[in-house]
Coordinates of C-alpha atoms in Angstrom, one line a residue:
Chain A
X1 CA 17.3 -24.7 -3.3
X2 CA 18.4 -22.2 -5.8
X3 CA 16.2 -19.1 -6.3
X4 CA 16.9 -16.5 -8.9
X5 CA 16.3 -13.1 -7.5
X6 CA 13.3 -11.6 -9.1
X7 CA 14.3 -8.9 -11.6
X8 CA 11.0 -8.1 -13.0
X9 CA 9.9 -4.6 -12.0
X10 CA 6.4 -3.9 -11.1
X11 CA 4.6 -0.9 -9.7
X12 CA 5.5 -0.7 -6.1
X13 CA 8.5 -2.8 -6.9
X14 CA 11.0 -0.2 -8.1
X15 CA 14.4 -1.3 -9.4
X16 CA 17.3 -1.2 -7.0
X17 CA 19.4 1.5 -8.6
X18 CA 21.7 3.5 -6.5
X19 CA 19.9 6.6 -5.5
X20 CA 21.2 10.1 -4.7
X21 CA 21.4 9.8 -0.9
X22 CA 23.7 6.9 -0.3
X23 CA 26.1 9.0 1.7
X24 CA 23.4 9.9 4.3
X25 CA 24.0 8.6 7.8
X26 CA 20.8 8.2 9.8
X27 CA 21.0 9.0 13.5
X28 CA 20.2 6.1 15.8
X29 CA 16.6 6.4 17.0
X30 CA 16.7 6.0 20.8
X31 CA 13.0 6.4 21.2
X32 CA 11.3 3.5 19.4
X33 CA 7.7 3.2 20.5
X34 CA 6.2 -0.2 21.3
X35 CA 3.8 -1.9 18.9
X36 CA 0.1 -2.2 19.8
X37 CA -2.7 -4.4 18.4
X38 CA -5.9 -2.6 17.8
X39 CA -9.4 -4.1 18.1
X40 CA -12.5 -2.3 17.0
X41 CA -16.2 -2.7 17.7
X42 CA -17.8 -1.5 14.5
X43 CA -21.2 -1.1 16.0
X44 CA -23.1 -1.9 19.2
X45 CA -23.9 -5.6 19.5
X46 CA -20.9 -6.8 17.6
X47 CA -17.6 -8.1 18.9
X48 CA -14.3 -6.2 18.8
X49 CA -12.4 -7.4 15.8
X50 CA -8.7 -7.1 15.1
X51 CA -8.2 -4.1 12.8
X52 CA -4.4 -3.8 12.6
X53 CA -1.4 -2.5 14.6
X54 CA 0.4 0.7 15.3
X55 CA 3.1 2.2 17.4
X56 CA 2.5 4.5 20.3
X57 CA 4.3 5.6 23.5
X58 CA 1.4 4.6 25.8
X59 CA -2.1 3.3 25.8
X60 CA -3.8 6.7 25.7
X61 CA -1.8 7.6 22.6
X62 CA -2.4 4.1 21.1
X63 CA -6.2 4.6 21.4
X64 CA -6.1 8.1 20.0
X65 CA -3.9 7.0 17.1
X66 CA -6.2 4.0 16.5
X67 CA -9.1 6.4 16.3
X68 CA -7.3 8.6 13.7
X69 CA -6.1 5.6 11.7
X70 CA -9.0 3.1 11.8
X71 CA -12.2 5.1 12.4
X72 CA -11.9 8.2 10.2
X73 CA -15.1 7.1 8.4
X74 CA -17.2 6.1 11.5
X75 CA -15.9 2.5 11.3
X76 CA -16.1 2.1 15.1
X77 CA -17.9 2.8 18.4
X78 CA -15.3 1.3 20.7
X79 CA -11.6 0.6 20.6
X80 CA -9.4 -1.9 22.5
X81 CA -5.6 -1.8 22.4
X82 CA -3.1 -4.2 23.8
X83 CA 0.7 -4.1 23.5
X84 CA 1.6 -6.7 20.9
X85 CA 4.2 -8.4 23.2
X86 CA 1.3 -9.6 25.5
X87 CA -0.3 -11.6 22.7
X88 CA 0.4 -15.3 22.8
X89 CA -0.3 -17.4 19.7
X90 CA -0.6 -21.0 18.7
X91 CA 2.3 -22.4 16.7
X92 CA 1.4 -22.6 13.0
X93 CA 3.9 -25.4 12.4
X94 CA 2.0 -27.5 14.9
X95 CA -1.5 -26.5 13.7
X96 CA -2.3 -29.9 12.2
X97 CA -1.7 -31.8 15.4
X98 CA -3.0 -29.0 17.6
X99 CA -6.4 -28.8 15.9
X100 CA -6.5 -32.6 15.3
X101 CA -8.8 -33.5 18.2
X102 CA -11.7 -31.7 16.5
X103 CA -11.3 -33.6 13.3
X104 CA -13.0 -36.9 14.0
X105 CA -15.9 -35.7 16.0
X106 CA -18.6 -35.2 13.5
X107 CA -21.2 -36.0 16.1
X108 CA -20.7 -32.4 17.4
X109 CA -22.5 -31.1 14.3
X110 CA -26.3 -31.1 14.0
X111 CA -26.1 -32.6 10.5
X112 CA -24.8 -35.8 12.0
X113 CA -28.3 -36.7 13.3
X114 CA -30.8 -38.1 10.8
X115 CA -34.3 -37.3 12.0
X116 CA -37.7 -38.1 10.4
X117 CA -38.9 -35.4 8.1
X118 CA -42.0 -34.9 10.3
X119 CA -39.8 -33.2 12.9
X120 CA -39.4 -30.4 10.4
X121 CA -37.2 -27.7 11.9
X122 CA -35.0 -28.6 14.8
Chain B
X1 CA 18.9 -30.8 -11.5
X2 CA 18.0 -29.1 -8.2
X3 CA 15.7 -31.0 -6.0
X4 CA 12.8 -29.1 -4.5
X5 CA 12.5 -29.1 -0.8
X6 CA 9.2 -30.6 0.6
X7 CA 8.6 -27.3 2.4
X8 CA 8.7 -25.5 -0.8
X9 CA 6.3 -27.9 -2.5
X10 CA 3.9 -27.5 0.4
X11 CA 4.3 -23.7 0.1
X12 CA 3.5 -23.7 -3.6
X13 CA 0.5 -26.0 -3.0
X14 CA -0.9 -23.5 -0.6
X15 CA -0.6 -20.8 -3.1
X16 CA -2.0 -22.9 -6.0
X17 CA -5.0 -23.5 -3.8
X18 CA -5.4 -19.8 -3.1
X19 CA -4.6 -20.2 0.6
X20 CA -2.9 -17.1 2.0
X21 CA 0.6 -17.2 3.4
X22 CA 0.7 -15.8 6.9
X23 CA 3.7 -14.3 8.8
X24 CA 4.8 -17.4 10.7
X25 CA 4.4 -19.9 7.8
X26 CA 7.5 -21.2 6.2
X27 CA 8.3 -19.3 3.0
X28 CA 11.2 -19.3 0.5
X29 CA 13.7 -16.6 1.3
X30 CA 13.2 -15.0 -2.1
X31 CA 9.4 -14.8 -1.5
X32 CA 10.1 -13.0 1.8
X33 CA 12.6 -10.6 0.2
X34 CA 10.4 -9.8 -2.8
X35 CA 7.4 -9.1 -0.6
X36 CA 9.5 -7.1 1.9
X37 CA 10.9 -5.0 -0.9
X38 CA 7.6 -4.5 -2.6
X39 CA 5.6 -3.7 0.5
X40 CA 8.2 -1.3 2.0
X41 CA 8.5 0.5 -1.3
X42 CA 4.7 0.8 -1.4
X43 CA 4.7 2.1 2.1
X44 CA 7.4 4.7 1.3
X45 CA 5.4 5.7 -1.8
X46 CA 2.4 6.5 0.4
X47 CA 4.5 8.5 2.8
X48 CA 6.5 10.5 0.2
X49 CA 3.3 10.8 -1.8
X50 CA 2.0 13.2 0.9
X51 CA 4.7 15.8 0.0
X52 CA 3.6 16.9 -3.5
X53 CA 0.0 17.3 -2.2
X54 CA 0.9 18.7 1.2
X55 CA 2.4 21.5 -0.8
X56 CA -1.0 22.7 -1.8
X57 CA -2.9 22.4 1.5
X58 CA -2.2 26.0 2.5
X59 CA -3.0 27.2 -1.1
X60 CA -6.2 25.3 -1.8
X61 CA -8.7 27.6 -3.5
X62 CA -11.5 27.2 -0.9
X63 CA -12.1 25.9 2.6
X64 CA -13.9 22.9 1.1
X65 CA -11.0 22.0 -1.1
X66 CA -8.6 22.4 1.8
X67 CA -10.6 20.1 4.0
X68 CA -10.8 17.5 1.2
X69 CA -7.0 17.7 0.5
X70 CA -6.2 17.3 4.2
X71 CA -8.5 14.2 4.4
X72 CA -6.7 12.7 1.4
X73 CA -3.2 13.4 2.7
X74 CA -4.3 11.9 6.1
X75 CA -5.5 8.8 4.3
X76 CA -2.1 8.4 2.7
X77 CA -0.4 8.6 6.1
X78 CA -2.7 5.8 7.2
X79 CA -1.9 3.8 4.1
X80 CA 1.8 4.1 4.8
X81 CA 1.2 2.8 8.3
X82 CA -0.9 -0.2 7.2
X83 CA 1.9 -1.1 4.8
X84 CA 4.8 -0.6 7.2
X85 CA 2.9 -2.9 9.6
X86 CA 2.5 -5.5 6.9
X87 CA 6.2 -5.3 6.0
X88 CA 7.2 -5.6 9.6
X89 CA 5.6 -9.0 9.8
X90 CA 8.3 -10.2 7.4
X91 CA 10.9 -9.5 10.0
X92 CA 12.3 -6.0 9.3
X93 CA 12.0 -3.2 11.8
X94 CA 10.2 0.0 11.0
X95 CA 13.3 2.0 12.0
X96 CA 15.4 0.0 9.4
X97 CA 12.9 0.7 6.7
X98 CA 12.8 4.4 7.4
X99 CA 16.6 4.5 7.5
X100 CA 16.7 2.8 4.1
X101 CA 14.4 5.3 2.7
X102 CA 16.4 8.2 4.0
X103 CA 19.8 6.8 2.9
X104 CA 18.4 6.3 -0.6
X105 CA 18.8 2.5 -0.5
X106 CA 15.0 2.0 -0.6
X107 CA 12.9 3.3 -3.4
X108 CA 9.5 4.8 -3.7
X109 CA 7.3 5.4 -6.8
X110 CA 9.1 7.8 -9.1
X111 CA 5.8 9.6 -9.8
X112 CA 6.3 11.6 -6.6
X113 CA 9.6 13.1 -7.9
X114 CA 7.6 15.4 -10.2
X115 CA 6.6 18.8 -9.0
X116 CA 3.1 20.1 -8.4
X117 CA 3.1 23.4 -10.2
X118 CA -0.6 24.5 -10.2
X119 CA -3.8 23.7 -8.3
X120 CA -4.9 21.6 -11.3
X121 CA -2.1 19.2 -10.4
X122 CA -4.1 18.2 -7.4
X123 CA -6.9 17.1 -9.7
X124 CA -4.6 15.4 -12.1
X125 CA -2.8 13.5 -9.3
X126 CA -6.1 12.2 -7.9
X127 CA -7.5 11.2 -11.3
X128 CA -4.4 9.9 -13.0
X129 CA -1.9 8.9 -10.3
X130 CA -4.4 7.5 -7.9
X131 CA -6.3 6.0 -10.8
X132 CA -3.1 4.1 -11.9
X133 CA -2.4 3.1 -8.3
X134 CA -6.0 1.8 -7.8
X135 CA -5.7 -0.6 -10.8
X136 CA -2.6 -2.0 -9.2
X137 CA -4.0 -2.1 -5.7
X138 CA -7.3 -3.8 -6.6
X139 CA -5.2 -6.6 -8.1
X140 CA -3.1 -6.7 -4.9
X141 CA -6.2 -7.2 -2.7
X142 CA -5.8 -10.8 -3.9
X143 CA -2.0 -11.1 -3.4
X144 CA -0.8 -14.3 -1.7
X145 CA 0.7 -12.7 1.4
X146 CA -2.1 -12.3 3.9
X147 CA -1.0 -9.1 5.7
X148 CA -0.3 -7.4 2.4
X149 CA -3.7 -8.4 1.0
X150 CA -5.5 -7.2 4.1
X151 CA -3.7 -3.9 4.0
X152 CA -4.7 -3.5 0.4
X153 CA -8.4 -4.2 1.0
X154 CA -8.4 -1.5 3.6
X155 CA -6.6 0.9 1.3
X156 CA -8.9 0.3 -1.7
X157 CA -11.9 1.1 0.5
X158 CA -10.5 4.6 1.1
X159 CA -8.8 5.1 -2.3
X160 CA -11.8 5.6 -4.6
X161 CA -12.6 8.9 -2.9
X162 CA -9.2 10.1 -4.0
X163 CA -9.8 9.4 -7.6
X164 CA -13.3 10.8 -7.6
X165 CA -12.3 14.0 -5.9
X166 CA -9.5 14.4 -8.4
X167 CA -11.7 14.0 -11.4
X168 CA -14.3 16.4 -10.0
X169 CA -11.6 19.0 -9.4
X170 CA -10.6 18.8 -13.0
X171 CA -14.3 18.8 -14.1
X172 CA -14.9 22.1 -12.3
X173 CA -11.8 23.6 -13.9
X174 CA -12.8 22.3 -17.4
X175 CA -16.0 24.3 -17.1
X176 CA -14.3 27.4 -15.9
X177 CA -12.6 30.4 -17.5
X178 CA -10.2 30.0 -20.4
X179 CA -7.3 30.3 -18.0
X180 CA -8.8 27.5 -15.8
X181 CA -9.3 25.3 -18.8
X182 CA -5.7 25.9 -19.9
X183 CA -4.5 25.0 -16.4
X184 CA -6.5 21.8 -16.5
X185 CA -5.0 20.8 -19.9
X186 CA -1.5 21.7 -18.8
X187 CA -1.7 19.5 -15.7
X188 CA -3.0 16.5 -17.8
X189 CA -0.2 17.1 -20.3
X190 CA 2.5 17.0 -17.5
X191 CA 1.1 14.0 -15.5
X192 CA 0.0 11.7 -18.3
X193 CA 3.4 10.1 -19.2
X194 CA 4.7 9.8 -15.7
X195 CA 1.4 8.1 -14.8
X196 CA 2.0 5.5 -17.6
X197 CA 5.5 5.0 -16.2
X198 CA 4.0 4.0 -12.8
X199 CA 3.3 0.6 -14.2
X200 CA 7.0 -0.1 -14.6
X201 CA 9.0 -1.4 -17.6
X202 CA 7.5 -3.3 -20.4
X203 CA 6.9 -7.0 -20.0
X204 CA 9.4 -7.8 -22.8
X205 CA 12.1 -6.2 -20.6
X206 CA 11.7 -9.0 -18.1
X207 CA 14.7 -11.3 -18.2
X208 CA 13.4 -13.8 -15.7
X209 CA 10.6 -16.3 -15.7
X210 CA 7.7 -14.8 -14.0
X211 CA 8.2 -15.9 -10.4
X212 CA 6.0 -13.2 -9.0
X213 CA 3.0 -14.5 -11.0
X214 CA 3.7 -18.1 -9.9
X215 CA 3.8 -17.0 -6.3
X216 CA 0.7 -14.9 -6.9
X217 CA 2.3 -11.8 -5.5
X218 CA 1.1 -10.1 -8.7
X219 CA -1.7 -11.4 -10.9
X220 CA -1.5 -9.1 -13.9
X221 CA 1.5 -7.9 -16.0
X222 CA 2.8 -4.4 -16.2
X223 CA 1.6 -4.1 -19.8
X224 CA -1.8 -5.5 -19.0
X225 CA -2.4 -3.0 -16.2
X226 CA -1.1 -0.2 -18.3
X227 CA -3.5 -1.0 -21.1
X228 CA -6.4 -1.2 -18.7
X229 CA -5.4 2.3 -17.5
X230 CA -5.2 3.8 -21.0
X231 CA -8.5 2.3 -22.0
X232 CA -10.2 3.8 -18.9
X233 CA -8.6 7.2 -19.1
X234 CA -9.0 7.6 -22.8
X235 CA -12.8 7.4 -22.3
X236 CA -13.0 9.5 -19.1
X237 CA -11.1 12.4 -20.7
X238 CA -13.9 12.9 -23.2
X239 CA -16.1 14.0 -20.3
X240 CA -13.6 16.7 -19.4
X241 CA -13.4 17.9 -23.0
X242 CA -9.6 17.7 -22.7
X243 CA -7.0 15.7 -24.7
X244 CA -4.2 13.4 -23.8
X245 CA -0.8 14.4 -25.0
X246 CA -0.2 11.5 -27.3
X247 CA -0.7 11.7 -31.1
X248 CA -0.6 7.9 -31.4
X249 CA -3.5 7.4 -29.1
X250 CA -6.1 5.7 -31.3
X251 CA -8.9 3.2 -30.8
X252 CA -8.0 -0.2 -32.2
X253 CA -11.2 -1.9 -33.3
X254 CA -9.4 -5.3 -33.7
X255 CA -7.9 -5.4 -30.2
X256 CA -10.8 -3.7 -28.5
X257 CA -8.3 -1.4 -26.9
X258 CA -6.6 1.9 -27.4
X259 CA -3.2 2.0 -29.1
X260 CA -0.8 4.5 -27.6
X261 CA 2.7 6.0 -28.1
X262 CA 6.0 4.9 -26.7
X263 CA 7.0 5.9 -23.2
X264 CA 10.3 7.8 -22.8
X265 CA 12.2 5.1 -21.0
X266 CA 15.3 7.2 -20.7
X267 CA 13.3 9.6 -18.5
X268 CA 11.9 6.6 -16.6
X269 CA 15.4 5.3 -15.7
X270 CA 16.7 8.7 -15.0
X271 CA 14.1 9.4 -12.4
X272 CA 14.5 6.0 -10.8
X273 CA 18.2 6.6 -10.5
X274 CA 17.6 9.8 -8.5
X275 CA 17.8 12.5 -11.2
X276 CA 14.1 13.4 -11.4
X277 CA 13.1 17.0 -10.8
X278 CA 12.3 16.6 -7.1
X279 CA 14.2 13.4 -5.9
X280 CA 16.5 15.4 -3.6
X281 CA 13.8 17.7 -2.3
X282 CA 11.5 14.8 -1.4
X283 CA 14.2 12.9 0.6
X284 CA 15.4 16.1 2.2
X285 CA 11.9 16.8 3.4
X286 CA 11.5 13.3 4.8
X287 CA 14.9 13.4 6.7
X288 CA 14.0 16.9 8.1
X289 CA 10.7 15.7 9.3
X290 CA 12.2 12.6 10.9
X291 CA 15.1 14.4 12.5
X292 CA 13.1 17.4 13.8
X293 CA 10.4 15.1 15.1
X294 CA 12.9 13.0 17.2
X295 CA 12.5 15.1 20.3
X296 CA 8.7 14.6 20.2
X297 CA 9.1 10.8 20.0
X298 CA 11.6 10.9 22.9
X299 CA 9.4 13.2 25.0
X300 CA 6.3 11.0 24.5
X301 CA 8.2 7.9 25.6
X302 CA 9.7 9.8 28.7
X303 CA 6.2 10.9 29.6
X304 CA 4.8 7.4 29.3
X305 CA 7.7 6.1 31.5
X306 CA 7.0 8.8 34.1
X307 CA 3.3 8.0 34.3
X308 CA 4.1 4.3 34.6
X309 CA 6.5 5.0 37.6
X310 CA 3.8 7.1 39.3
X311 CA 1.3 4.3 38.9
X312 CA 3.8 1.7 40.3
X313 CA 4.6 3.8 43.3
X314 CA 1.0 4.6 44.2
X315 CA 0.1 0.9 43.7
X316 CA 2.9 -0.2 46.2

């Protein structure tokens, strides 16, 4: 595979020209906060839905930061946070075989059954 | 002839069918790099973008304007966060991205290297700078990388308030005293050309085939977006009773668009290369904030550790 690196410059894609601060040495940051996933219930009666992620030192700070980042315009009535490292996910590379068992079971859908019109709504 | 790997064919198929690419999907290295560079630059732009406006929070002309400006700057902090999170899904740490910004390796939008001299600049930034950004961001809501597209949707929802408040700020000034009118016109004069530069170099300056379009990272060219912007602003300015500082600006009946003058590309490259009026000041401010905030980050973590230990002991 031979990819030419994209040279075209777009907004938000500013050319890599040497800047004025190349000599700057950043200090190692010893206090990296863990990453949290944020789930928000937008109103009573609805599920909590994944809204995004953020960094925080602990759960209390994660909830407060989530409030400040994701509910500034009354987008939520309840917040869940969980540290991202505790989330387990299915493997996208195996998605095809993993979800395969559901593929050939059309009889699980109501439209599989042909009923006389007289039944009307069922 | 180079053979195309089946994985890449599969990847391009997904994009052609408008399926989003998600973090754990296979992707060409150049796709990852391009997205990482673009999303992190966008994140840096939001964060550095707080500085020129933050400058005016303490000097806003009324409590109402101050509250609005704080809300807008707070939104931008949030936008930076959404974008850093999206960039992190491509495998680079937040710390690394921030280091790259502070060392000058990573770029942000050059527009924020211009100074905000008067209160009218707050209006001009909202109307012109955010207006230009919105055109780009609306397009990016449909970008092929899932996390970037989702961040953009969230950002666009919040961004239209920014442009409206900016226009309204200028509208008030445009109906004010002679001095206020002059201040309004002056801000427009200073922000117009840098706003046009935000869309990047001309399409004809592109040396490569348009891979970003093929990958649907971007769906409109720089010149297309720039023209959309000129057409929009050239109409809106009439409502302000002000003028744009371009003697070549003229409605072109045939094209159904406005013609406009040539951008000063020397200035564009100069600012990109770090020689703009405020490049140094902006980066210095970022470094200072990061370094002087280090003890807060450390203390918060130490406090969290301490609380955890107490919990563990009392549970035992």
